Amino acid sequence: MNHKRKKSVRATICSQKALLIMSVPLLLYQILFRYVPIYGWSIAFQDYKPGRGLWDQKWVGFSNFKKLFTGVMGERFTRDIVNTLGQSILTLLLGTILAILLSLMLNEVKNVAFKRVIQNITYMPHFLSWIIVAGIVSVALSEPSAGGFINSILMALHIIDQPIQFLAKPGYFWGIAAGSNLWKELGWNTILYMAAMTAIDPTLYEAADMDGAGRYRKIWNITLPSIRPTIVILLIMSTGYILEAGFEIPYFLGNGLVVEKSETIDVFVMRYGYQMGNYSLAVVAGIFKTIVGIGIVGLVNYIAGRLGEETLV
C-alpha cells in the first residue's frame, strides 16, 4: 500500500515537473524576503541602538511591548488601531460590494468594444502611484477656486451652500481614505470576479431562458451562486490585511487637524519608530500586526468552513 502511494506521489511530481520548476523562483523569493527577515524580530526584545551588532544589544524582555500598550503611548496606539480598523473595514466592504456590482454589470454588456473601453478606464487608476492619487484627491477636495470640483458639484446641485473643508474635518477622513482606495482599485478588483464568471456553464443561462427567467433572476440564481466561492476566498485573504490600511493616504493627506482620525499603525510606526529612532517600538508594532492578521485569517477561514463555504485549507 505504501509502495503504491509513493509511486503515485512520484508520478504526480513527474507530471507536474514543469510547474514545480516554475515555482522555485517564487518560493526562493518568499523565503528570502518573508522568512529570513524574521530574525529581526529579536529587536523587539532589545533596547536597539544602531551601530551595534544585532546580538550585542541590551536585552530588555517584554518592556517594549509594555511601553507600546500602556500609558500615553498605549492610548495613542489604541486610537491608531481603531483608525486602521475603521479605514480597512470600510475599504473592504465598499471595495468588495462595488467590485462585485461592477463585475456583474460588465458581464451583462454585450458590446465587446464598449466593454473593453469601460474596463480600461476603470483599470487605469491602479497603475498610478499613491503620491499621484493623494495629489489628485487633495485637489478634488479643495476649494472650488483651487480646482476642487467635488465642492463645485455639491454647490451646483444645491446640496451645500458653502465649500466644505474636507481635509480639515476629522469626521470625513475614513470616508476619504476608503473612497481613494475605491477609485484606485475598483476596476482592478473586478478581474478575478470576471474570470470566475467566464467559467460559468452557458447551458445554465440557456435553461433559465427556457424557464422564462429574466436578467436579474439569472444574476441572482446563477451568476452570484457560481462566483460565491471566489468571493469567499478573496474575503478570507483580504481579512489578513485588515490592519494594513495603507501608509500613503493617511500620511500624505493627514494633518494636525485630522490626526485623531487619520493616523494609522503604519504612520505611527513611521513617526514614533523610525523618525524618532525607536526601532524596537516599530518592530513590536509590526509583530502585533502580523500575529493579529494570521489570527483573523484563521478565524474567518474556520467560520467559513463551519458555514459550508470554500476555505483556504
PDB file of C-alpha atoms in Angstrom:
ATOM      1  CA  MET A   1       0.000   0.000   0.000  1.00  0.00           C
ATOM      2  CA  ASN A   2       2.814   2.399   0.947  1.00  0.00           C
ATOM      3  CA  HIS A   3       4.697   1.438  -2.204  1.00  0.00           C
ATOM      4  CA  LYS A   4       1.676   2.321  -4.340  1.00  0.00           C
ATOM      5  CA  ARG A   5       1.271   5.622  -2.515  1.00  0.00           C
ATOM      6  CA  LYS A   6       4.942   6.521  -3.054  1.00  0.00           C
ATOM      7  CA  LYS A   7       4.644   5.580  -6.702  1.00  0.00           C
ATOM      8  CA  SER A   8       1.566   7.780  -7.036  1.00  0.00           C
ATOM      9  CA  VAL A   9       3.346  10.737  -5.424  1.00  0.00           C
ATOM     10  CA  ARG A  10       6.365  10.214  -7.687  1.00  0.00           C
ATOM     11  CA  ALA A  11       4.125  10.073 -10.754  1.00  0.00           C
ATOM     12  CA  THR A  12       2.345  13.273  -9.702  1.00  0.00           C
ATOM     13  CA  ILE A  13       5.663  15.085  -9.209  1.00  0.00           C
ATOM     14  CA  CYS A  14       6.882  13.929 -12.623  1.00  0.00           C
ATOM     15  CA  SER A  15       3.675  15.025 -14.332  1.00  0.00           C
ATOM     16  CA  GLN A  16       3.858  18.455 -12.676  1.00  0.00           C
ATOM     17  CA  LYS A  17       7.611  18.872 -13.095  1.00  0.00           C
ATOM     18  CA  ALA A  18       7.362  21.993 -15.242  1.00  0.00           C
ATOM     19  CA  LEU A  19       5.055  23.739 -12.768  1.00  0.00           C
ATOM     20  CA  LEU A  20       7.302  22.808  -9.841  1.00  0.00           C
ATOM     21  CA  ILE A  21      10.358  24.216 -11.610  1.00  0.00           C
ATOM     22  CA  MET A  22       8.461  27.429 -12.382  1.00  0.00           C
ATOM     23  CA  SER A  23       7.502  27.771  -8.709  1.00  0.00           C
ATOM     24  CA  VAL A  24      11.112  27.598  -7.452  1.00  0.00           C
ATOM     25  CA  PRO A  25      11.943  31.321  -8.044  1.00  0.00           C
ATOM     26  CA  LEU A  26       8.739  32.383  -6.285  1.00  0.00           C
ATOM     27  CA  LEU A  27       9.474  30.029  -3.390  1.00  0.00           C
ATOM     28  CA  LEU A  28      13.015  31.388  -3.064  1.00  0.00           C
ATOM     29  CA  TYR A  29      11.675  34.945  -3.174  1.00  0.00           C
ATOM     30  CA  GLN A  30       9.229  34.213  -0.367  1.00  0.00           C
ATOM     31  CA  ILE A  31      11.893  32.541   1.760  1.00  0.00           C
ATOM     32  CA  LEU A  32      14.421  35.343   1.189  1.00  0.00           C
ATOM     33  CA  PHE A  33      12.120  38.319   1.752  1.00  0.00           C
ATOM     34  CA  ARG A  34       9.393  36.894   4.005  1.00  0.00           C
ATOM     35  CA  TYR A  35      11.016  34.336   6.287  1.00  0.00           C
ATOM     36  CA  VAL A  36      14.716  35.200   6.538  1.00  0.00           C
ATOM     37  CA  PRO A  37      13.976  38.724   7.914  1.00  0.00           C
ATOM     38  CA  ILE A  38      12.021  37.203  10.816  1.00  0.00           C
ATOM     39  CA  TYR A  39      15.275  37.009  12.776  1.00  0.00           C
ATOM     40  CA  GLY A  40      14.976  40.800  13.011  1.00  0.00           C
ATOM     41  CA  TRP A  41      12.056  40.321  15.402  1.00  0.00           C
ATOM     42  CA  SER A  42      14.697  39.959  18.093  1.00  0.00           C
ATOM     43  CA  ILE A  43      14.956  43.775  18.012  1.00  0.00           C
ATOM     44  CA  ALA A  44      11.568  43.901  19.755  1.00  0.00           C
ATOM     45  CA  PHE A  45      13.187  42.401  22.840  1.00  0.00           C
ATOM     46  CA  GLN A  46      16.175  44.740  22.827  1.00  0.00           C
ATOM     47  CA  ASP A  47      16.987  48.351  23.560  1.00  0.00           C
ATOM     48  CA  TYR A  48      18.179  48.561  19.987  1.00  0.00           C
ATOM     49  CA  LYS A  49      20.902  51.071  19.131  1.00  0.00           C
ATOM     50  CA  PRO A  50      22.141  51.347  15.530  1.00  0.00           C
ATOM     51  CA  GLY A  51      25.852  50.754  15.167  1.00  0.00           C
ATOM     52  CA  ARG A  52      25.985  47.778  17.484  1.00  0.00           C
ATOM     53  CA  GLY A  53      25.751  44.212  16.289  1.00  0.00           C
ATOM     54  CA  LEU A  54      22.312  42.652  16.424  1.00  0.00           C
ATOM     55  CA  TRP A  55      23.388  40.241  19.129  1.00  0.00           C
ATOM     56  CA  ASP A  56      25.395  42.864  21.045  1.00  0.00           C
ATOM     57  CA  GLN A  57      22.322  44.873  22.054  1.00  0.00           C
ATOM     58  CA  LYS A  58      20.907  45.231  25.553  1.00  0.00           C
ATOM     59  CA  TRP A  59      18.078  42.741  26.059  1.00  0.00           C
ATOM     60  CA  VAL A  60      15.010  44.178  27.801  1.00  0.00           C
ATOM     61  CA  GLY A  61      12.494  41.348  27.561  1.00  0.00           C
ATOM     62  CA  PHE A  62       8.901  42.453  27.042  1.00  0.00           C
ATOM     63  CA  SER A  63       9.373  46.055  28.194  1.00  0.00           C
ATOM     64  CA  ASN A  64       8.880  47.380  24.640  1.00  0.00           C
ATOM     65  CA  PHE A  65       5.569  45.528  24.413  1.00  0.00           C
ATOM     66  CA  LYS A  66       4.503  47.035  27.732  1.00  0.00           C
ATOM     67  CA  LYS A  67       5.531  50.512  26.572  1.00  0.00           C
ATOM     68  CA  LEU A  68       3.509  50.185  23.361  1.00  0.00           C
ATOM     69  CA  PHE A  69       0.285  49.048  25.023  1.00  0.00           C
ATOM     70  CA  THR A  70       0.277  51.079  28.249  1.00  0.00           C
ATOM     71  CA  GLY A  71       0.431  54.719  29.294  1.00  0.00           C
ATOM     72  CA  VAL A  72       0.235  57.656  26.898  1.00  0.00           C
ATOM     73  CA  MET A  73       1.870  55.644  24.117  1.00  0.00           C
ATOM     74  CA  GLY A  74      -0.672  52.884  24.628  1.00  0.00           C
ATOM     75  CA  GLU A  75      -3.572  55.326  24.344  1.00  0.00           C
ATOM     76  CA  ARG A  76      -2.211  56.669  21.072  1.00  0.00           C
ATOM     77  CA  PHE A  77      -1.530  53.204  19.675  1.00  0.00           C
ATOM     78  CA  THR A  78      -5.027  52.040  20.649  1.00  0.00           C
ATOM     79  CA  ARG A  79      -6.501  55.045  18.829  1.00  0.00           C
ATOM     80  CA  ASP A  80      -4.410  54.175  15.776  1.00  0.00           C
ATOM     81  CA  ILE A  81      -5.654  50.579  15.866  1.00  0.00           C
ATOM     82  CA  VAL A  82      -9.236  51.865  15.802  1.00  0.00           C
ATOM     83  CA  ASN A  83      -8.414  54.198  12.898  1.00  0.00           C
ATOM     84  CA  THR A  84      -6.712  51.393  10.997  1.00  0.00           C
ATOM     85  CA  LEU A  85      -9.643  49.025  11.503  1.00  0.00           C
ATOM     86  CA  GLY A  86     -12.169  51.714  10.587  1.00  0.00           C
ATOM     87  CA  GLN A  87     -10.442  52.626   7.343  1.00  0.00           C
ATOM     88  CA  SER A  88      -9.679  48.988   6.423  1.00  0.00           C
ATOM     89  CA  ILE A  89     -13.159  47.605   7.111  1.00  0.00           C
ATOM     90  CA  LEU A  90     -14.852  50.468   5.269  1.00  0.00           C
ATOM     91  CA  THR A  91     -12.491  50.000   2.316  1.00  0.00           C
ATOM     92  CA  LEU A  92     -13.011  46.217   2.322  1.00  0.00           C
ATOM     93  CA  LEU A  93     -16.808  46.412   2.431  1.00  0.00           C
ATOM     94  CA  LEU A  94     -17.140  49.130  -0.200  1.00  0.00           C
ATOM     95  CA  GLY A  95     -14.458  47.615  -2.404  1.00  0.00           C
ATOM     96  CA  THR A  96     -15.934  44.110  -2.330  1.00  0.00           C
ATOM     97  CA  ILE A  97     -19.574  45.101  -2.821  1.00  0.00           C
ATOM     98  CA  LEU A  98     -18.915  47.627  -5.593  1.00  0.00           C
ATOM     99  CA  ALA A  99     -16.378  45.379  -7.351  1.00  0.00           C
ATOM    100  CA  ILE A 100     -18.984  42.607  -7.492  1.00  0.00           C
ATOM    101  CA  LEU A 101     -21.633  45.017  -8.778  1.00  0.00           C
ATOM    102  CA  LEU A 102     -19.289  46.406 -11.443  1.00  0.00           C
ATOM    103  CA  SER A 103     -18.344  42.865 -12.480  1.00  0.00           C
ATOM    104  CA  LEU A 104     -21.998  41.915 -12.829  1.00  0.00           C
ATOM    105  CA  MET A 105     -22.711  44.997 -14.939  1.00  0.00           C
ATOM    106  CA  LEU A 106     -19.693  44.407 -17.187  1.00  0.00           C
ATOM    107  CA  ASN A 107     -20.703  40.771 -17.574  1.00  0.00           C
ATOM    108  CA  GLU A 108     -24.083  41.896 -18.920  1.00  0.00           C
ATOM    109  CA  VAL A 109     -22.549  44.203 -21.537  1.00  0.00           C
ATOM    110  CA  LYS A 110     -22.754  42.501 -24.923  1.00  0.00           C
ATOM    111  CA  ASN A 111     -20.895  45.155 -26.944  1.00  0.00           C
ATOM    112  CA  VAL A 112     -17.292  43.912 -26.671  1.00  0.00           C
ATOM    113  CA  ALA A 113     -15.690  47.189 -27.753  1.00  0.00           C
ATOM    114  CA  PHE A 114     -17.663  49.253 -25.240  1.00  0.00           C
ATOM    115  CA  LYS A 115     -16.928  46.697 -22.526  1.00  0.00           C
ATOM    116  CA  ARG A 116     -13.177  46.924 -23.155  1.00  0.00           C
ATOM    117  CA  VAL A 117     -13.271  50.720 -23.050  1.00  0.00           C
ATOM    118  CA  ILE A 118     -15.021  50.669 -19.660  1.00  0.00           C
ATOM    119  CA  GLN A 119     -12.575  48.071 -18.326  1.00  0.00           C
ATOM    120  CA  ASN A 120      -9.552  50.089 -19.464  1.00  0.00           C
ATOM    121  CA  ILE A 121     -10.925  53.265 -17.898  1.00  0.00           C
ATOM    122  CA  THR A 122     -11.553  51.559 -14.560  1.00  0.00           C
ATOM    123  CA  TYR A 123      -8.193  49.726 -14.639  1.00  0.00           C
ATOM    124  CA  MET A 124      -6.022  52.786 -15.301  1.00  0.00           C
ATOM    125  CA  PRO A 125      -6.022  54.318 -11.771  1.00  0.00           C
ATOM    126  CA  HIS A 126      -4.462  51.097 -10.447  1.00  0.00           C
ATOM    127  CA  PHE A 127      -1.219  51.960 -12.265  1.00  0.00           C
ATOM    128  CA  LEU A 128      -0.929  55.420 -10.709  1.00  0.00           C
ATOM    129  CA  SER A 129       1.418  55.809  -7.754  1.00  0.00           C
ATOM    130  CA  TRP A 130      -0.156  56.635  -4.417  1.00  0.00           C
ATOM    131  CA  ILE A 131       1.564  60.013  -4.293  1.00  0.00           C
ATOM    132  CA  ILE A 132      -0.197  60.962  -7.540  1.00  0.00           C
ATOM    133  CA  VAL A 133      -3.503  59.654  -6.211  1.00  0.00           C
ATOM    134  CA  ALA A 134      -3.043  61.651  -2.993  1.00  0.00           C
ATOM    135  CA  GLY A 135      -2.367  64.790  -5.045  1.00  0.00           C
ATOM    136  CA  ILE A 136      -5.484  64.253  -7.171  1.00  0.00           C
ATOM    137  CA  VAL A 137      -7.638  63.639  -4.094  1.00  0.00           C
ATOM    138  CA  SER A 138      -6.215  66.710  -2.361  1.00  0.00           C
ATOM    139  CA  VAL A 139      -7.057  68.935  -5.323  1.00  0.00           C
ATOM    140  CA  ALA A 140     -10.509  67.358  -5.795  1.00  0.00           C
ATOM    141  CA  LEU A 141     -11.435  68.063  -2.172  1.00  0.00           C
ATOM    142  CA  SER A 142     -10.068  71.619  -2.046  1.00  0.00           C
ATOM    143  CA  GLU A 143     -11.861  74.941  -2.515  1.00  0.00           C
ATOM    144  CA  PRO A 144     -13.567  75.494  -5.904  1.00  0.00           C
ATOM    145  CA  SER A 145     -11.122  78.322  -6.635  1.00  0.00           C
ATOM    146  CA  ALA A 146      -8.259  75.803  -6.274  1.00  0.00           C
ATOM    147  CA  GLY A 147      -9.829  73.216  -8.568  1.00  0.00           C
ATOM    148  CA  GLY A 148     -11.981  71.435  -6.017  1.00  0.00           C
ATOM    149  CA  PHE A 149     -14.583  70.024  -8.353  1.00  0.00           C
ATOM    150  CA  ILE A 150     -16.338  67.984  -5.638  1.00  0.00           C
ATOM    151  CA  ASN A 151     -17.297  71.137  -3.755  1.00  0.00           C
ATOM    152  CA  SER A 152     -18.275  72.733  -7.070  1.00  0.00           C
ATOM    153  CA  ILE A 153     -20.582  69.823  -7.938  1.00  0.00           C
ATOM    154  CA  LEU A 154     -22.179  69.754  -4.490  1.00  0.00           C
ATOM    155  CA  MET A 155     -22.810  73.502  -4.609  1.00  0.00           C
ATOM    156  CA  ALA A 156     -24.184  73.312  -8.163  1.00  0.00           C
ATOM    157  CA  LEU A 157     -26.645  70.636  -7.014  1.00  0.00           C
ATOM    158  CA  HIS A 158     -27.567  72.853  -4.019  1.00  0.00           C
ATOM    159  CA  ILE A 159     -26.576  70.100  -1.603  1.00  0.00           C
ATOM    160  CA  ILE A 160     -24.326  72.542   0.264  1.00  0.00           C
ATOM    161  CA  ASP A 161     -24.240  76.338   0.415  1.00  0.00           C
ATOM    162  CA  GLN A 162     -20.585  76.790   1.353  1.00  0.00           C
ATOM    163  CA  PRO A 163     -17.491  74.767   0.417  1.00  0.00           C
ATOM    164  CA  ILE A 164     -16.597  72.045   2.891  1.00  0.00           C
ATOM    165  CA  GLN A 165     -13.051  71.788   4.223  1.00  0.00           C
ATOM    166  CA  PHE A 166     -12.917  68.021   3.798  1.00  0.00           C
ATOM    167  CA  LEU A 167      -9.274  67.661   4.798  1.00  0.00           C
ATOM    168  CA  ALA A 168      -9.747  69.797   7.914  1.00  0.00           C
ATOM    169  CA  LYS A 169     -12.632  67.858   9.449  1.00  0.00           C
ATOM    170  CA  PRO A 170     -11.728  64.549  11.187  1.00  0.00           C
ATOM    171  CA  GLY A 171     -15.159  63.008  10.621  1.00  0.00           C
ATOM    172  CA  TYR A 172     -14.628  62.840   6.857  1.00  0.00           C
ATOM    173  CA  PHE A 173     -11.219  61.166   6.829  1.00  0.00           C
ATOM    174  CA  TRP A 174     -12.230  57.486   6.976  1.00  0.00           C
ATOM    175  CA  GLY A 175     -14.554  58.064   4.031  1.00  0.00           C
ATOM    176  CA  ILE A 176     -11.809  59.905   2.142  1.00  0.00           C
ATOM    177  CA  ALA A 177      -9.366  57.037   2.688  1.00  0.00           C
ATOM    178  CA  ALA A 178     -11.936  54.421   1.626  1.00  0.00           C
ATOM    179  CA  GLY A 179     -13.014  56.491  -1.378  1.00  0.00           C
ATOM    180  CA  SER A 180      -9.417  56.968  -2.524  1.00  0.00           C
ATOM    181  CA  ASN A 181      -8.750  53.224  -2.349  1.00  0.00           C
ATOM    182  CA  LEU A 182     -12.043  52.541  -4.107  1.00  0.00           C
ATOM    183  CA  TRP A 183     -11.292  54.882  -7.018  1.00  0.00           C
ATOM    184  CA  LYS A 184      -7.785  53.465  -7.481  1.00  0.00           C
ATOM    185  CA  GLU A 185      -8.509  49.740  -7.143  1.00  0.00           C
ATOM    186  CA  LEU A 186     -12.183  49.202  -8.061  1.00  0.00           C
ATOM    187  CA  GLY A 187     -11.576  48.243 -11.676  1.00  0.00           C
ATOM    188  CA  TRP A 188      -8.573  46.087 -10.847  1.00  0.00           C
ATOM    189  CA  ASN A 189     -10.528  44.184  -8.194  1.00  0.00           C
ATOM    190  CA  THR A 190     -13.075  43.072 -10.794  1.00  0.00           C
ATOM    191  CA  ILE A 191     -10.563  40.930 -12.679  1.00  0.00           C
ATOM    192  CA  LEU A 192     -10.941  37.768 -10.594  1.00  0.00           C
ATOM    193  CA  TYR A 193     -14.719  38.098 -10.430  1.00  0.00           C
ATOM    194  CA  MET A 194     -14.888  38.499 -14.206  1.00  0.00           C
ATOM    195  CA  ALA A 195     -12.638  35.466 -14.624  1.00  0.00           C
ATOM    196  CA  ALA A 196     -14.916  33.425 -12.348  1.00  0.00           C
ATOM    197  CA  MET A 197     -17.938  34.464 -14.417  1.00  0.00           C
ATOM    198  CA  THR A 198     -16.353  33.222 -17.644  1.00  0.00           C
ATOM    199  CA  ALA A 199     -16.163  29.741 -16.118  1.00  0.00           C
ATOM    200  CA  ILE A 200     -19.937  29.522 -15.580  1.00  0.00           C
ATOM    201  CA  ASP A 201     -21.584  26.881 -17.778  1.00  0.00           C
ATOM    202  CA  PRO A 202     -23.567  28.727 -20.526  1.00  0.00           C
ATOM    203  CA  THR A 203     -26.181  25.945 -20.535  1.00  0.00           C
ATOM    204  CA  LEU A 204     -27.345  27.177 -17.132  1.00  0.00           C
ATOM    205  CA  TYR A 205     -28.345  30.502 -18.679  1.00  0.00           C
ATOM    206  CA  GLU A 206     -29.957  28.724 -21.636  1.00  0.00           C
ATOM    207  CA  ALA A 207     -32.047  26.593 -19.276  1.00  0.00           C
ATOM    208  CA  ALA A 208     -33.035  29.714 -17.339  1.00  0.00           C
ATOM    209  CA  ASP A 209     -34.121  31.388 -20.591  1.00  0.00           C
ATOM    210  CA  MET A 210     -36.315  28.407 -21.399  1.00  0.00           C
ATOM    211  CA  ASP A 211     -37.903  28.708 -17.957  1.00  0.00           C
ATOM    212  CA  GLY A 212     -38.639  32.375 -18.593  1.00  0.00           C
ATOM    213  CA  ALA A 213     -36.120  33.812 -16.136  1.00  0.00           C
ATOM    214  CA  GLY A 214     -35.238  37.466 -16.637  1.00  0.00           C
ATOM    215  CA  ARG A 215     -31.814  39.088 -16.465  1.00  0.00           C
ATOM    216  CA  TYR A 216     -31.993  39.897 -12.742  1.00  0.00           C
ATOM    217  CA  ARG A 217     -33.279  36.436 -11.867  1.00  0.00           C
ATOM    218  CA  LYS A 218     -30.368  34.840 -13.738  1.00  0.00           C
ATOM    219  CA  ILE A 219     -27.901  37.067 -11.922  1.00  0.00           C
ATOM    220  CA  TRP A 220     -29.399  36.190  -8.541  1.00  0.00           C
ATOM    221  CA  ASN A 221     -29.850  32.438  -9.115  1.00  0.00           C
ATOM    222  CA  ILE A 222     -26.926  31.583 -11.405  1.00  0.00           C
ATOM    223  CA  THR A 223     -24.158  34.194 -11.533  1.00  0.00           C
ATOM    224  CA  LEU A 224     -23.882  35.085  -7.853  1.00  0.00           C
ATOM    225  CA  PRO A 225     -24.064  31.469  -6.551  1.00  0.00           C
ATOM    226  CA  SER A 226     -21.447  30.440  -9.139  1.00  0.00           C
ATOM    227  CA  ILE A 227     -18.919  33.072  -8.067  1.00  0.00           C
ATOM    228  CA  ARG A 228     -19.651  32.746  -4.348  1.00  0.00           C
ATOM    229  CA  PRO A 229     -16.587  30.515  -3.715  1.00  0.00           C
ATOM    230  CA  THR A 230     -14.382  33.185  -5.320  1.00  0.00           C
ATOM    231  CA  ILE A 231     -15.995  35.899  -3.201  1.00  0.00           C
ATOM    232  CA  VAL A 232     -15.474  33.915  -0.001  1.00  0.00           C
ATOM    233  CA  ILE A 233     -11.839  33.062  -0.748  1.00  0.00           C
ATOM    234  CA  LEU A 234     -10.998  36.680  -1.606  1.00  0.00           C
ATOM    235  CA  LEU A 235     -12.714  37.890   1.557  1.00  0.00           C
ATOM    236  CA  ILE A 236     -10.762  35.421   3.678  1.00  0.00           C
ATOM    237  CA  MET A 237      -7.488  36.542   2.103  1.00  0.00           C
ATOM    238  CA  SER A 238      -8.406  40.215   2.469  1.00  0.00           C
ATOM    239  CA  THR A 239      -9.035  39.866   6.200  1.00  0.00           C
ATOM    240  CA  GLY A 240      -5.343  39.096   6.640  1.00  0.00           C
ATOM    241  CA  TYR A 241      -4.637  42.695   5.646  1.00  0.00           C
ATOM    242  CA  ILE A 242      -7.258  44.204   7.941  1.00  0.00           C
ATOM    243  CA  LEU A 243      -4.516  46.089   9.807  1.00  0.00           C
ATOM    244  CA  GLU A 244      -2.983  47.272   6.520  1.00  0.00           C
ATOM    245  CA  ALA A 245      -4.995  50.430   5.916  1.00  0.00           C
ATOM    246  CA  GLY A 246      -2.148  51.710   3.779  1.00  0.00           C
ATOM    247  CA  PHE A 247       0.529  54.243   4.565  1.00  0.00           C
ATOM    248  CA  GLU A 248       0.319  56.740   1.725  1.00  0.00           C
ATOM    249  CA  ILE A 249      -3.181  58.238   2.013  1.00  0.00           C
ATOM    250  CA  PRO A 250      -3.118  58.669   5.833  1.00  0.00           C
ATOM    251  CA  TYR A 251       0.408  60.081   5.652  1.00  0.00           C
ATOM    252  CA  PHE A 252       0.050  62.414   2.670  1.00  0.00           C
ATOM    253  CA  LEU A 253      -3.489  63.634   3.348  1.00  0.00           C
ATOM    254  CA  GLY A 254      -3.370  63.554   7.131  1.00  0.00           C
ATOM    255  CA  ASN A 255      -2.532  66.716   9.063  1.00  0.00           C
ATOM    256  CA  GLY A 256      -2.660  68.085  12.568  1.00  0.00           C
ATOM    257  CA  LEU A 257      -6.363  68.926  12.252  1.00  0.00           C
ATOM    258  CA  VAL A 258      -7.442  65.358  11.459  1.00  0.00           C
ATOM    259  CA  VAL A 259      -4.681  63.343  13.120  1.00  0.00           C
ATOM    260  CA  GLU A 260      -7.122  61.798  15.597  1.00  0.00           C
ATOM    261  CA  LYS A 261      -8.842  60.019  12.688  1.00  0.00           C
ATOM    262  CA  SER A 262      -6.078  59.809  10.085  1.00  0.00           C
ATOM    263  CA  GLU A 263      -3.136  58.289  11.939  1.00  0.00           C
ATOM    264  CA  THR A 264      -2.881  54.536  11.359  1.00  0.00           C
ATOM    265  CA  ILE A 265      -0.490  51.899  12.680  1.00  0.00           C
ATOM    266  CA  ASP A 266       1.854  52.361   9.709  1.00  0.00           C
ATOM    267  CA  VAL A 267       2.013  56.128  10.244  1.00  0.00           C
ATOM    268  CA  PHE A 268       2.554  55.538  13.976  1.00  0.00           C
ATOM    269  CA  VAL A 269       5.490  53.244  13.185  1.00  0.00           C
ATOM    270  CA  MET A 270       6.952  55.854  10.856  1.00  0.00           C
ATOM    271  CA  ARG A 271       6.635  58.744  13.318  1.00  0.00           C
ATOM    272  CA  TYR A 272       7.378  57.119  16.657  1.00  0.00           C
ATOM    273  CA  GLY A 273       9.544  54.268  15.431  1.00  0.00           C
ATOM    274  CA  TYR A 274      11.872  55.224  12.626  1.00  0.00           C
ATOM    275  CA  GLN A 275      11.818  59.039  12.724  1.00  0.00           C
ATOM    276  CA  MET A 276      12.428  59.123  16.478  1.00  0.00           C
ATOM    277  CA  GLY A 277      14.915  56.272  16.358  1.00  0.00           C
ATOM    278  CA  ASN A 278      12.816  53.870  18.448  1.00  0.00           C
ATOM    279  CA  TYR A 279      13.304  50.886  16.159  1.00  0.00           C
ATOM    280  CA  SER A 280      12.327  48.383  18.831  1.00  0.00           C
ATOM    281  CA  LEU A 281       8.905  50.001  19.142  1.00  0.00           C
ATOM    282  CA  ALA A 282       8.429  49.838  15.368  1.00  0.00           C
ATOM    283  CA  VAL A 283       9.246  46.121  15.331  1.00  0.00           C
ATOM    284  CA  VAL A 284       6.793  45.443  18.186  1.00  0.00           C
ATOM    285  CA  ALA A 285       4.041  47.141  16.183  1.00  0.00           C
ATOM    286  CA  GLY A 286       4.963  45.014  13.167  1.00  0.00           C
ATOM    287  CA  ILE A 287       4.821  41.825  15.207  1.00  0.00           C
ATOM    288  CA  PHE A 288       1.411  42.830  16.528  1.00  0.00           C
ATOM    289  CA  LYS A 289       0.086  43.370  13.000  1.00  0.00           C
ATOM    290  CA  THR A 290       1.431  40.010  11.818  1.00  0.00           C
ATOM    291  CA  ILE A 291       0.041  37.975  14.711  1.00  0.00           C
ATOM    292  CA  VAL A 292      -3.380  39.653  14.565  1.00  0.00           C
ATOM    293  CA  GLY A 293      -3.519  39.209  10.774  1.00  0.00           C
ATOM    294  CA  ILE A 294      -2.752  35.486  10.994  1.00  0.00           C
ATOM    295  CA  GLY A 295      -5.276  35.055  13.791  1.00  0.00           C
ATOM    296  CA  ILE A 296      -8.044  36.827  11.889  1.00  0.00           C
ATOM    297  CA  VAL A 297      -7.413  34.797   8.720  1.00  0.00           C
ATOM    298  CA  GLY A 298      -7.526  31.571  10.723  1.00  0.00           C
ATOM    299  CA  LEU A 299     -10.744  32.599  12.489  1.00  0.00           C
ATOM    300  CA  VAL A 300     -12.524  33.712   9.314  1.00  0.00           C
ATOM    301  CA  ASN A 301     -11.344  30.592   7.495  1.00  0.00           C
ATOM    302  CA  TYR A 302     -12.719  28.423  10.318  1.00  0.00           C
ATOM    303  CA  ILE A 303     -16.064  30.246  10.293  1.00  0.00           C
ATOM    304  CA  ALA A 304     -16.326  29.861   6.519  1.00  0.00           C
ATOM    305  CA  GLY A 305     -15.674  26.130   6.851  1.00  0.00           C
ATOM    306  CA  ARG A 306     -18.315  25.757   9.548  1.00  0.00           C
ATOM    307  CA  LEU A 307     -20.814  27.532   7.269  1.00  0.00           C
ATOM    308  CA  GLY A 308     -20.050  25.120   4.454  1.00  0.00           C
ATOM    309  CA  GLU A 309     -18.217  27.668   2.279  1.00  0.00           C
ATOM    310  CA  GLU A 310     -14.890  27.410   0.484  1.00  0.00           C
ATOM    311  CA  THR A 311     -11.793  27.716   2.666  1.00  0.00           C
ATOM    312  CA  LEU A 312      -8.094  28.282   2.124  1.00  0.00           C
ATOM    313  CA  VAL A 313      -7.173  24.965   3.754  1.00  0.00           C
TER     314      VAL A 313
END
